[in-house]
Amino acid sequence: MHELSIAMAVIGQVEEAARTAGATAVHTVHLQVGELAGVVPDALEFGFGLACAGTVLEGARLVTETVPGRARCRPCADEWAVGMPPDLCCPLCGTAADELLSGRELQITGVRFADGTAGGPVLEPTGGER
Amino acid sequence: MCRVVDLQQAVLAGNDLRARQLRADLAARGTTVVNLLSSPGSGKTALLEQELALARERGTRIAALTADLATENDAIRLARSGAPVKQVLTDGLCHLEAGMLARHLDGWLPDATELLFVENVGNLVCPASYDLGETLRVVLASVTEGEDKPLKYPTAFGLANLVVVTKMDLAGPAAFDEAAFRSHVAQVNPGVEVLLTSVRGGLGAGELLARATAAAAGGPVHTPVMSRTGTAQGHLHGHGHVHDHEHPYGHGAHLDGCDGADHPHGHGQSAADRLAAVTAES
Ligand SMILES: Nc1nc2c(ncn2[C@@H]2O[C@H](COP(=O)(O)OP(=O)(O)OP(=O)(O)O)[C@@H](O)[C@H]2O)c(=O)[nH]1
Ligand SMILES: [Zn+2]
Ligand SMILES: [Zn+2]
Ligand SMILES: [Zn+2]
Ligand SMILES: [Zn+2]
């Protein structure tokens, strides 16, 4: 299960950011996961829960946002949702897409730090997401 | 008191950076890496045994590294060719990462190795996400696995520079529908070449070696659509690390790709281009 390796990579990067920011606790980590990234968000959340133990991220929530795959055919000036399984051929002219515009993201997009001592009560953010 | 930090970071940036360094280091030593991915038992080791033996006959300086969760069986089989072989036991990890590969090559990879074949852990999910600094990523599927493999594992097949069908001697008994397989490959990776092989009877013997040798010589390597993430996603991770390339042959060069027709259309980045790109980025 490489979702555990990926969860650990996320944790490593957030730990680094926490050090830089002088934060002692993490409330939420936001992650974009492309449909074509080859990662299962549920498995990632599970791995994240396990791997956070004993780190500054202990108790942190992972919020994943799935990014649909989109491709482009330049000559047709056409863009389409590739779907799953993906179709990377242009629905108008039938040729190969020039580019995958989105869908392979595996990207941390934001971190919400909860200041206070690690392991202490985490303050709910105002206007928090759900 | 909460602070929101707008952290924008590709999760696999660490692996990608390590892979780019490794690709550049190996290129400087004259070594080209071929990364072999497939389900367990698709025939990676069997095909590699054959290609290593042919390479030795032809005097190509070749080496192989094989990764498994457990046992040294693959290395023992591959070593019979006489080529330098290393077994990596991943201790339960389901894929190789660039840093692991680099550590295992350090002090082992013989000088003047032209081609290094890496047999990844048998698994079509996890290894697909990790660039190992390879120039050629080869995804294999045997005829007994079903024609829809490319649709079930679109990331693995979609990022391949070359697709190899194995165990073609069993195509009849398995009622393998070659046209369906090709059209599924074309759907997720239009334009990629599909090679048919069998180590029983030798169909396609030497073809993989020929593709690897051509890539090592700086010949064109197919650039999958899925790795042409261009400018929109910035430099995310991914094999090939493709830049928003212009197509030297124009769009018409792709006309054949989508119907599953198989003839090399040869656009893409040469090894030399890639190296230049790596230097320009770092
Ligand atoms: N009939 C036939 N059998 C083959 C062929 N290639 C491999 N096999 C058989 O398929 C089985 C698996 O082959 P391997 O080469 O060990 O497969 P692998 O992909 O290296 O397996 P892992 O390393 O476990 O992932 C063995 O029993 C091989 O003898 C072929 O071309 N034809
Ligand atoms: Zn895995
Ligand atoms: Zn079009
Ligand atoms: Zn094997
Ligand atoms: Zn092209």
Coordinates of C-alpha atoms and ligand atoms in Angstrom, one line a residue:
Chain A
M1 CA 0.0 0.0 0.0
H2 CA 1.9 3.0 -1.2
E3 CA -0.7 5.4 0.2
L4 CA 1.2 4.9 3.5
S5 CA 4.4 6.1 1.8
I6 CA 2.5 9.0 0.3
A7 CA 0.9 9.9 3.7
M8 CA 4.4 9.9 5.2
A9 CA 5.6 12.2 2.4
V10 CA 2.7 14.6 3.2
I11 CA 3.5 14.4 6.9
G12 CA 7.2 15.1 6.3
Q13 CA 6.4 18.2 4.3
V14 CA 3.9 19.5 6.8
E15 CA 6.3 18.9 9.7
E16 CA 8.8 21.0 7.8
A17 CA 6.3 23.8 7.2
A18 CA 5.3 23.6 10.9
R19 CA 8.9 24.1 12.0
T20 CA 9.3 27.0 9.6
A21 CA 6.1 28.6 10.9
G22 CA 6.9 27.8 14.5
A23 CA 3.6 25.9 14.9
T24 CA 3.2 23.2 17.4
A25 CA 0.0 21.6 16.3
V26 CA -1.8 21.0 13.0
H27 CA -5.5 21.2 12.6
T28 CA -6.1 20.4 9.0
V29 CA -4.1 19.5 5.9
H30 CA -5.7 20.1 2.5
L31 CA -4.7 17.9 -0.4
Q32 CA -5.7 17.8 -4.0
V33 CA -5.7 14.2 -5.5
G34 CA -6.1 13.9 -9.2
E35 CA -8.3 11.1 -10.6
L36 CA -5.3 9.9 -12.5
A37 CA -2.8 10.2 -9.7
G38 CA -3.1 6.5 -8.9
V39 CA -4.0 7.1 -5.3
V40 CA -7.1 6.1 -3.4
P41 CA -8.2 9.0 -1.1
D42 CA -9.8 6.7 1.5
A43 CA -6.6 4.6 1.8
L44 CA -4.6 7.8 2.0
E45 CA -6.8 9.1 4.9
F46 CA -6.4 5.8 6.6
G47 CA -2.6 5.8 6.2
F48 CA -2.5 9.4 7.3
G49 CA -4.3 8.7 10.5
L50 CA -1.8 5.9 11.3
A51 CA 1.3 7.8 10.4
C52 CA 0.5 11.0 12.2
A53 CA 0.8 9.4 15.6
G54 CA 3.7 10.9 17.6
T55 CA 4.2 13.8 15.2
V56 CA 3.2 17.4 15.3
L57 CA 0.3 16.3 13.1
E58 CA -1.2 14.0 15.7
G59 CA -4.9 14.4 15.5
A60 CA -4.8 16.4 12.3
R61 CA -7.5 16.0 9.8
L62 CA -6.8 15.3 6.1
V63 CA -9.2 16.9 3.7
T64 CA -8.8 15.6 0.2
E65 CA -10.3 17.2 -2.9
T66 CA -10.6 15.0 -6.0
V67 CA -9.5 16.8 -9.2
P68 CA -11.2 15.4 -12.3
G69 CA -9.0 14.7 -15.4
R70 CA -9.3 17.2 -18.2
A71 CA -7.6 17.0 -21.6
R72 CA -7.2 19.4 -24.5
C73 CA -7.0 19.2 -28.2
R74 CA -5.4 22.3 -29.5
P75 CA -6.5 22.2 -33.2
C76 CA -10.2 21.7 -32.2
A77 CA -9.8 24.2 -29.3
D78 CA -11.6 21.5 -27.4
E79 CA -11.4 20.5 -23.7
W80 CA -13.1 17.5 -22.2
A81 CA -13.5 15.6 -19.0
V82 CA -11.5 12.4 -19.6
G83 CA -13.7 10.2 -17.3
M84 CA -12.7 7.0 -15.6
P85 CA -11.3 4.9 -17.2
P86 CA -9.9 8.0 -19.1
D87 CA -10.3 8.6 -22.8
L88 CA -7.3 10.7 -24.0
C89 CA -8.5 10.9 -27.5
C90 CA -10.4 14.1 -28.7
P91 CA -14.1 13.4 -28.9
L92 CA -14.3 15.8 -31.9
C93 CA -11.5 14.8 -34.2
G94 CA -10.5 11.5 -32.6
T95 CA -6.8 12.3 -32.4
A96 CA -4.6 12.1 -29.2
A97 CA -5.0 14.9 -26.8
D98 CA -2.1 17.4 -26.8
E99 CA -2.1 17.9 -23.1
L100 CA -3.6 16.7 -19.8
L101 CA -4.8 19.9 -18.2
S102 CA -5.6 18.3 -14.8
G103 CA -6.0 15.0 -13.1
R104 CA -2.5 14.0 -11.9
E105 CA -2.4 16.3 -8.9
L106 CA -1.0 15.1 -5.7
Q107 CA -0.6 18.4 -4.1
I108 CA -0.7 19.9 -0.6
T109 CA -2.8 23.1 -1.1
G110 CA -3.0 24.4 2.5
V111 CA -2.3 23.7 6.1
R112 CA -4.2 25.0 9.1
F113 CA -2.1 25.2 12.2
A114 CA -3.6 25.1 15.6
D115 CA -1.3 27.0 17.9
G116 CA -0.9 25.8 21.4
T117 CA 1.0 22.9 22.9
A118 CA 1.2 19.7 20.9
G119 CA -1.4 17.3 22.0
G120 CA -3.3 20.1 23.7
P121 CA -6.9 21.1 22.8
V122 CA -7.3 22.0 19.1
L123 CA -9.2 25.2 18.6
E124 CA -11.9 25.0 16.0
P125 CA -11.3 27.5 13.2
T126 CA -14.1 30.1 12.7
G127 CA -16.0 29.4 9.5
G128 CA -14.4 26.0 9.3
E129 CA -15.0 23.6 6.5
R130 CA -16.9 20.4 6.6
Chain B
M1 CA -6.0 31.0 17.3
C2 CA -5.6 29.3 13.9
R3 CA -3.3 30.1 11.1
V4 CA -3.9 29.0 7.6
V5 CA -0.7 28.5 5.5
D6 CA -1.1 28.5 1.8
L7 CA 1.4 25.7 1.3
Q8 CA 1.6 24.6 -2.3
Q9 CA 3.7 21.5 -2.5
A10 CA 3.7 18.5 -4.8
V11 CA 3.7 15.5 -2.5
L12 CA 6.1 13.5 -4.6
A13 CA 8.4 16.4 -5.2
G14 CA 11.1 14.7 -3.2
N15 CA 11.1 11.6 -5.3
D16 CA 10.9 13.6 -8.5
L17 CA 13.9 15.7 -7.6
R18 CA 15.9 12.6 -6.6
A19 CA 14.8 10.9 -9.9
R20 CA 16.0 13.9 -12.0
Q21 CA 19.3 13.9 -10.2
L22 CA 19.7 10.2 -10.8
R23 CA 18.8 10.5 -14.4
A24 CA 21.4 13.2 -14.9
D25 CA 24.1 11.4 -12.9
L26 CA 23.5 8.2 -14.8
A27 CA 23.5 10.0 -18.1
A28 CA 26.8 11.5 -17.2
R29 CA 28.1 7.9 -16.7
G30 CA 26.6 6.8 -20.0
T31 CA 23.9 4.6 -18.3
T32 CA 20.3 4.5 -19.4
V33 CA 17.6 3.0 -17.2
V34 CA 14.7 0.9 -18.3
N35 CA 11.9 0.5 -15.7
L36 CA 9.8 -2.6 -16.0
L37 CA 6.3 -2.6 -14.5
S38 CA 3.7 -5.4 -14.4
S39 CA 1.3 -7.4 -12.3
P40 CA 3.0 -10.3 -10.4
G41 CA 3.8 -13.1 -12.7
S42 CA 3.4 -11.3 -16.0
G43 CA 6.7 -12.5 -17.2
K44 CA 9.2 -9.7 -16.4
T45 CA 11.9 -12.0 -15.2
A46 CA 11.5 -14.5 -18.0
L47 CA 11.6 -11.8 -20.7
L48 CA 14.6 -10.1 -19.0
E49 CA 16.5 -13.4 -18.8
Q50 CA 16.1 -13.7 -22.6
E51 CA 17.1 -10.1 -23.3
L52 CA 20.1 -10.1 -21.0
A53 CA 21.4 -13.2 -22.7
L54 CA 21.0 -11.6 -26.1
A55 CA 22.7 -8.4 -24.9
R56 CA 25.7 -10.4 -23.6
E57 CA 26.0 -12.1 -27.0
R58 CA 26.0 -8.8 -28.8
G59 CA 28.5 -7.3 -26.4
T60 CA 26.1 -4.7 -24.9
R61 CA 27.2 -3.8 -21.4
I62 CA 24.0 -4.4 -19.5
A63 CA 23.1 -4.9 -15.8
A64 CA 19.8 -5.7 -14.0
L65 CA 18.4 -4.9 -10.6
T66 CA 15.3 -6.7 -9.5
A67 CA 13.0 -5.7 -6.6
D68 CA 10.8 -8.1 -4.8
L69 CA 9.0 -8.2 -1.5
A70 CA 10.9 -11.4 -0.6
T71 CA 13.2 -14.1 -2.0
E72 CA 16.3 -13.8 -4.3
N73 CA 14.8 -16.2 -6.9
D74 CA 14.6 -13.5 -9.7
A75 CA 18.2 -12.5 -9.2
I76 CA 19.4 -16.1 -9.3
R77 CA 17.5 -16.6 -12.6
L78 CA 18.8 -13.4 -14.1
A79 CA 22.4 -14.0 -13.0
R80 CA 22.5 -17.1 -15.3
S81 CA 22.9 -14.7 -18.2
G82 CA 26.3 -13.7 -16.8
A83 CA 25.3 -10.0 -16.5
P84 CA 25.8 -8.2 -13.2
V85 CA 22.6 -8.6 -11.2
K86 CA 21.4 -7.2 -7.9
Q87 CA 18.4 -8.2 -5.8
V88 CA 16.7 -5.6 -3.7
L89 CA 14.3 -6.8 -1.0
T90 CA 11.9 -4.0 -0.3
D91 CA 10.9 -5.3 3.1
G92 CA 7.2 -5.1 2.4
L93 CA 7.3 -1.8 0.4
C94 CA 5.3 -2.3 -2.7
H95 CA 7.4 -0.2 -5.0
L96 CA 10.9 1.2 -5.6
E97 CA 11.6 4.9 -5.0
A98 CA 14.4 6.9 -6.7
G99 CA 16.4 7.4 -3.5
M100 CA 16.3 3.6 -2.8
L101 CA 17.5 2.8 -6.3
A102 CA 20.3 5.4 -6.1
R103 CA 21.5 3.9 -2.8
H104 CA 21.5 0.4 -4.3
L105 CA 23.4 1.5 -7.4
D106 CA 26.0 3.3 -5.3
G107 CA 29.1 1.1 -5.3
W108 CA 27.5 -1.7 -7.3
L109 CA 26.7 -0.5 -10.8
P110 CA 29.7 -1.4 -12.9
D111 CA 31.4 1.5 -14.7
A112 CA 30.5 1.8 -18.4
T113 CA 27.2 0.0 -18.0
E114 CA 25.1 1.1 -21.0
L115 CA 21.8 -0.3 -20.0
L116 CA 20.4 -0.9 -16.6
F117 CA 17.1 -2.9 -16.5
V118 CA 15.1 -2.4 -13.3
E119 CA 12.5 -5.0 -12.6
N120 CA 10.1 -3.2 -10.3
V121 CA 8.0 -4.9 -7.6
G122 CA 5.1 -6.9 -9.3
N123 CA 2.3 -4.4 -8.9
L124 CA 0.6 -2.1 -11.3
V125 CA -0.6 0.5 -8.8
C126 CA 2.2 1.9 -6.6
P127 CA 5.2 1.8 -8.9
A128 CA 3.4 3.9 -11.4
S129 CA 3.7 7.0 -9.2
Y130 CA 7.4 6.9 -8.8
D131 CA 9.8 8.1 -11.4
L132 CA 13.1 6.1 -11.0
G133 CA 15.1 8.3 -13.3
E134 CA 14.4 5.9 -16.2
T135 CA 14.5 6.9 -19.9
L136 CA 12.1 4.1 -20.9
R137 CA 9.2 2.9 -18.8
V138 CA 7.9 -0.4 -20.0
V139 CA 4.6 -1.8 -18.9
L140 CA 4.0 -5.5 -19.5
A141 CA 0.8 -7.5 -19.6
S142 CA 0.4 -11.2 -20.3
V143 CA -2.3 -12.5 -22.5
T144 CA -4.0 -14.3 -19.6
E145 CA -4.7 -11.2 -17.7
G146 CA -7.6 -9.9 -19.7
E147 CA -7.8 -7.2 -22.5
D148 CA -9.1 -4.6 -20.1
K149 CA -5.9 -4.4 -18.0
P150 CA -5.0 -0.9 -19.5
L151 CA -8.5 0.4 -18.4
K152 CA -8.2 -1.0 -14.9
Y153 CA -4.7 0.4 -14.4
P154 CA -4.9 3.6 -16.5
T155 CA -2.1 5.4 -14.6
A156 CA 0.4 2.5 -15.2
F157 CA -0.5 2.0 -18.8
G158 CA -1.0 5.7 -19.4
L159 CA 2.5 6.6 -18.4
A160 CA 4.3 3.9 -20.4
N161 CA 6.8 4.7 -23.1
L162 CA 6.4 1.2 -24.4
V163 CA 3.8 -1.6 -23.8
V164 CA 4.8 -5.2 -24.0
V165 CA 2.4 -8.2 -24.3
T166 CA 3.9 -11.4 -22.9
K167 CA 3.1 -15.1 -23.2
M168 CA 1.8 -14.7 -26.8
D169 CA 2.2 -18.5 -27.1
L170 CA -0.9 -18.7 -24.9
A171 CA -2.9 -16.2 -26.9
G172 CA -5.0 -19.0 -28.6
P173 CA -5.9 -20.9 -25.4
A174 CA -6.6 -17.7 -23.5
A175 CA -8.7 -16.3 -26.4
F176 CA -6.7 -13.1 -26.2
D177 CA -8.4 -10.4 -28.2
E178 CA -5.4 -8.4 -29.5
A179 CA -7.5 -5.7 -31.2
A180 CA -9.4 -5.0 -28.0
F181 CA -6.2 -4.8 -26.0
R182 CA -4.7 -2.4 -28.5
S183 CA -7.7 -0.2 -28.5
H184 CA -7.7 0.0 -24.7
V185 CA -4.1 0.9 -24.7
A186 CA -4.7 3.6 -27.3
Q187 CA -7.6 5.0 -25.2
V188 CA -5.3 5.7 -22.2
N189 CA -2.0 6.2 -24.1
P190 CA -2.6 7.0 -27.8
G191 CA 0.5 6.5 -30.0
V192 CA 2.4 4.2 -27.6
E193 CA 4.0 1.2 -29.3
V194 CA 2.7 -2.3 -28.3
L195 CA 5.2 -5.1 -28.7
L196 CA 4.1 -8.8 -28.9
T197 CA 6.4 -11.3 -27.2
S198 CA 6.7 -14.8 -26.0
V199 CA 9.8 -16.4 -24.4
R200 CA 8.4 -19.8 -25.6
G201 CA 9.3 -19.8 -29.2
G202 CA 11.0 -16.5 -29.1
L203 CA 8.4 -14.1 -30.6
G204 CA 9.8 -10.6 -30.5
A205 CA 13.1 -11.8 -29.0
G206 CA 15.5 -8.9 -28.9
E207 CA 12.9 -6.3 -29.6
L208 CA 12.9 -4.9 -26.0
L209 CA 16.6 -4.7 -26.1
A210 CA 16.5 -2.9 -29.5
R211 CA 14.1 -0.3 -28.1
A212 CA 16.3 0.2 -25.0
T213 CA 19.4 0.5 -27.1
A214 CA 17.7 3.0 -29.4
A215 CA 16.6 5.1 -26.4
A216 CA 20.1 5.0 -24.9
A217 CA 21.4 6.3 -28.2
G218 CA 19.2 9.3 -27.8
G219 CA 16.5 8.1 -30.3
P220 CA 13.0 9.4 -29.9
V221 CA 10.9 8.0 -27.0
H222 CA 7.1 8.2 -27.0
T223 CA 5.8 10.9 -24.7
P224 CA 2.4 9.7 -23.2
V225 CA -0.4 12.2 -23.2
M226 CA -0.7 11.6 -19.5
S227 CA 2.8 12.9 -18.9
R228 CA 2.2 16.0 -21.1
T229 CA 0.9 18.0 -18.1
G230 CA 2.4 21.1 -19.7
T231 CA 1.9 24.4 -18.0
A232 CA -1.5 23.9 -16.5
Q233 CA -0.4 21.8 -13.6
G234 CA 3.0 23.3 -13.4
H235 CA 5.7 20.9 -12.8
L236 CA 3.9 18.3 -10.8
H237 CA 5.4 15.0 -10.5
G238 CA 5.7 12.4 -13.1
H239 CA 7.7 10.3 -15.3
G240 CA 9.1 12.1 -18.2
H241 CA 8.7 15.4 -16.5
V242 CA 7.4 16.8 -19.7
H243 CA 7.5 20.4 -20.7
D244 CA 4.9 22.0 -22.9
H245 CA 6.5 20.6 -26.0
E246 CA 5.7 21.6 -29.5
H247 CA 5.0 18.7 -31.8
P248 CA 7.6 18.6 -34.5
Y249 CA 5.4 16.4 -36.7
G250 CA 2.2 18.5 -36.2
H251 CA -1.0 17.2 -34.9
G252 CA -1.5 14.8 -37.8
A253 CA 1.2 12.6 -36.3
H254 CA -1.3 11.5 -33.7
L255 CA -4.0 10.6 -36.2
D256 CA -3.1 7.0 -36.0
G257 CA -2.7 6.8 -32.2
C258 CA -6.3 6.7 -31.2
D259 CA -7.6 3.8 -33.2
G260 CA -5.1 1.5 -31.7
A261 CA -3.1 1.1 -34.9
D262 CA 0.5 0.2 -34.2
H263 CA 3.2 2.1 -35.9
P264 CA 5.9 4.1 -34.2
H265 CA 5.1 7.8 -34.5
G266 CA 8.3 8.9 -32.8
H267 CA 7.7 12.2 -31.3
G268 CA 8.8 12.9 -27.9
Q269 CA 11.8 13.8 -26.0
S270 CA 15.2 12.3 -26.7
A271 CA 17.4 11.4 -23.8
A272 CA 19.5 14.4 -24.7
D273 CA 16.6 16.8 -24.6
R274 CA 15.6 15.5 -21.3
L275 CA 19.0 16.0 -19.9
A276 CA 19.0 19.6 -21.2
A277 CA 15.6 20.1 -19.7
V278 CA 16.9 18.8 -16.3
T279 CA 19.8 21.2 -16.4
A280 CA 17.7 24.1 -17.4
E281 CA 15.3 23.5 -14.5
S282 CA 17.8 22.9 -11.7
Ligands
LIG1 N1 3.8 -19.9 -21.7 C1 4.6 -18.9 -21.3 N2 4.9 -18.8 -19.9 C2 5.7 -17.7 -19.6 C3 6.2 -16.8 -20.5 N3 6.9 -15.9 -19.8 C4 6.8 -16.3 -18.5 N4 6.1 -17.4 -18.3 C5 5.8 -18.1 -17.1 O1 5.1 -17.2 -16.2 C6 5.4 -17.4 -14.8 C7 5.9 -16.1 -14.2 O2 7.0 -15.5 -14.9 P1 8.0 -14.5 -14.3 O3 9.0 -14.2 -15.3 O4 8.6 -15.1 -13.0 O5 7.1 -13.3 -13.9 P2 7.5 -12.0 -13.2 O6 6.7 -10.9 -13.8 O7 8.9 -11.8 -13.1 O8 6.9 -12.3 -11.7 P3 7.2 -11.4 -10.3 O9 8.6 -11.1 -10.3 O10 6.7 -12.4 -9.3 O11 6.3 -10.2 -10.4 C8 6.6 -18.4 -14.9 O12 6.0 -19.7 -14.6 C9 7.1 -18.4 -16.3 O13 7.6 -19.6 -16.7 C10 5.9 -17.0 -21.9 O14 6.3 -16.2 -22.8 N5 5.1 -18.1 -22.2
ZN2 ZN 1.0 -0.4 -2.7
ZN3 ZN -9.5 17.4 -31.8
ZN4 ZN 10.2 -11.4 -11.5
ZN5 ZN 3.1 14.9 -29.6

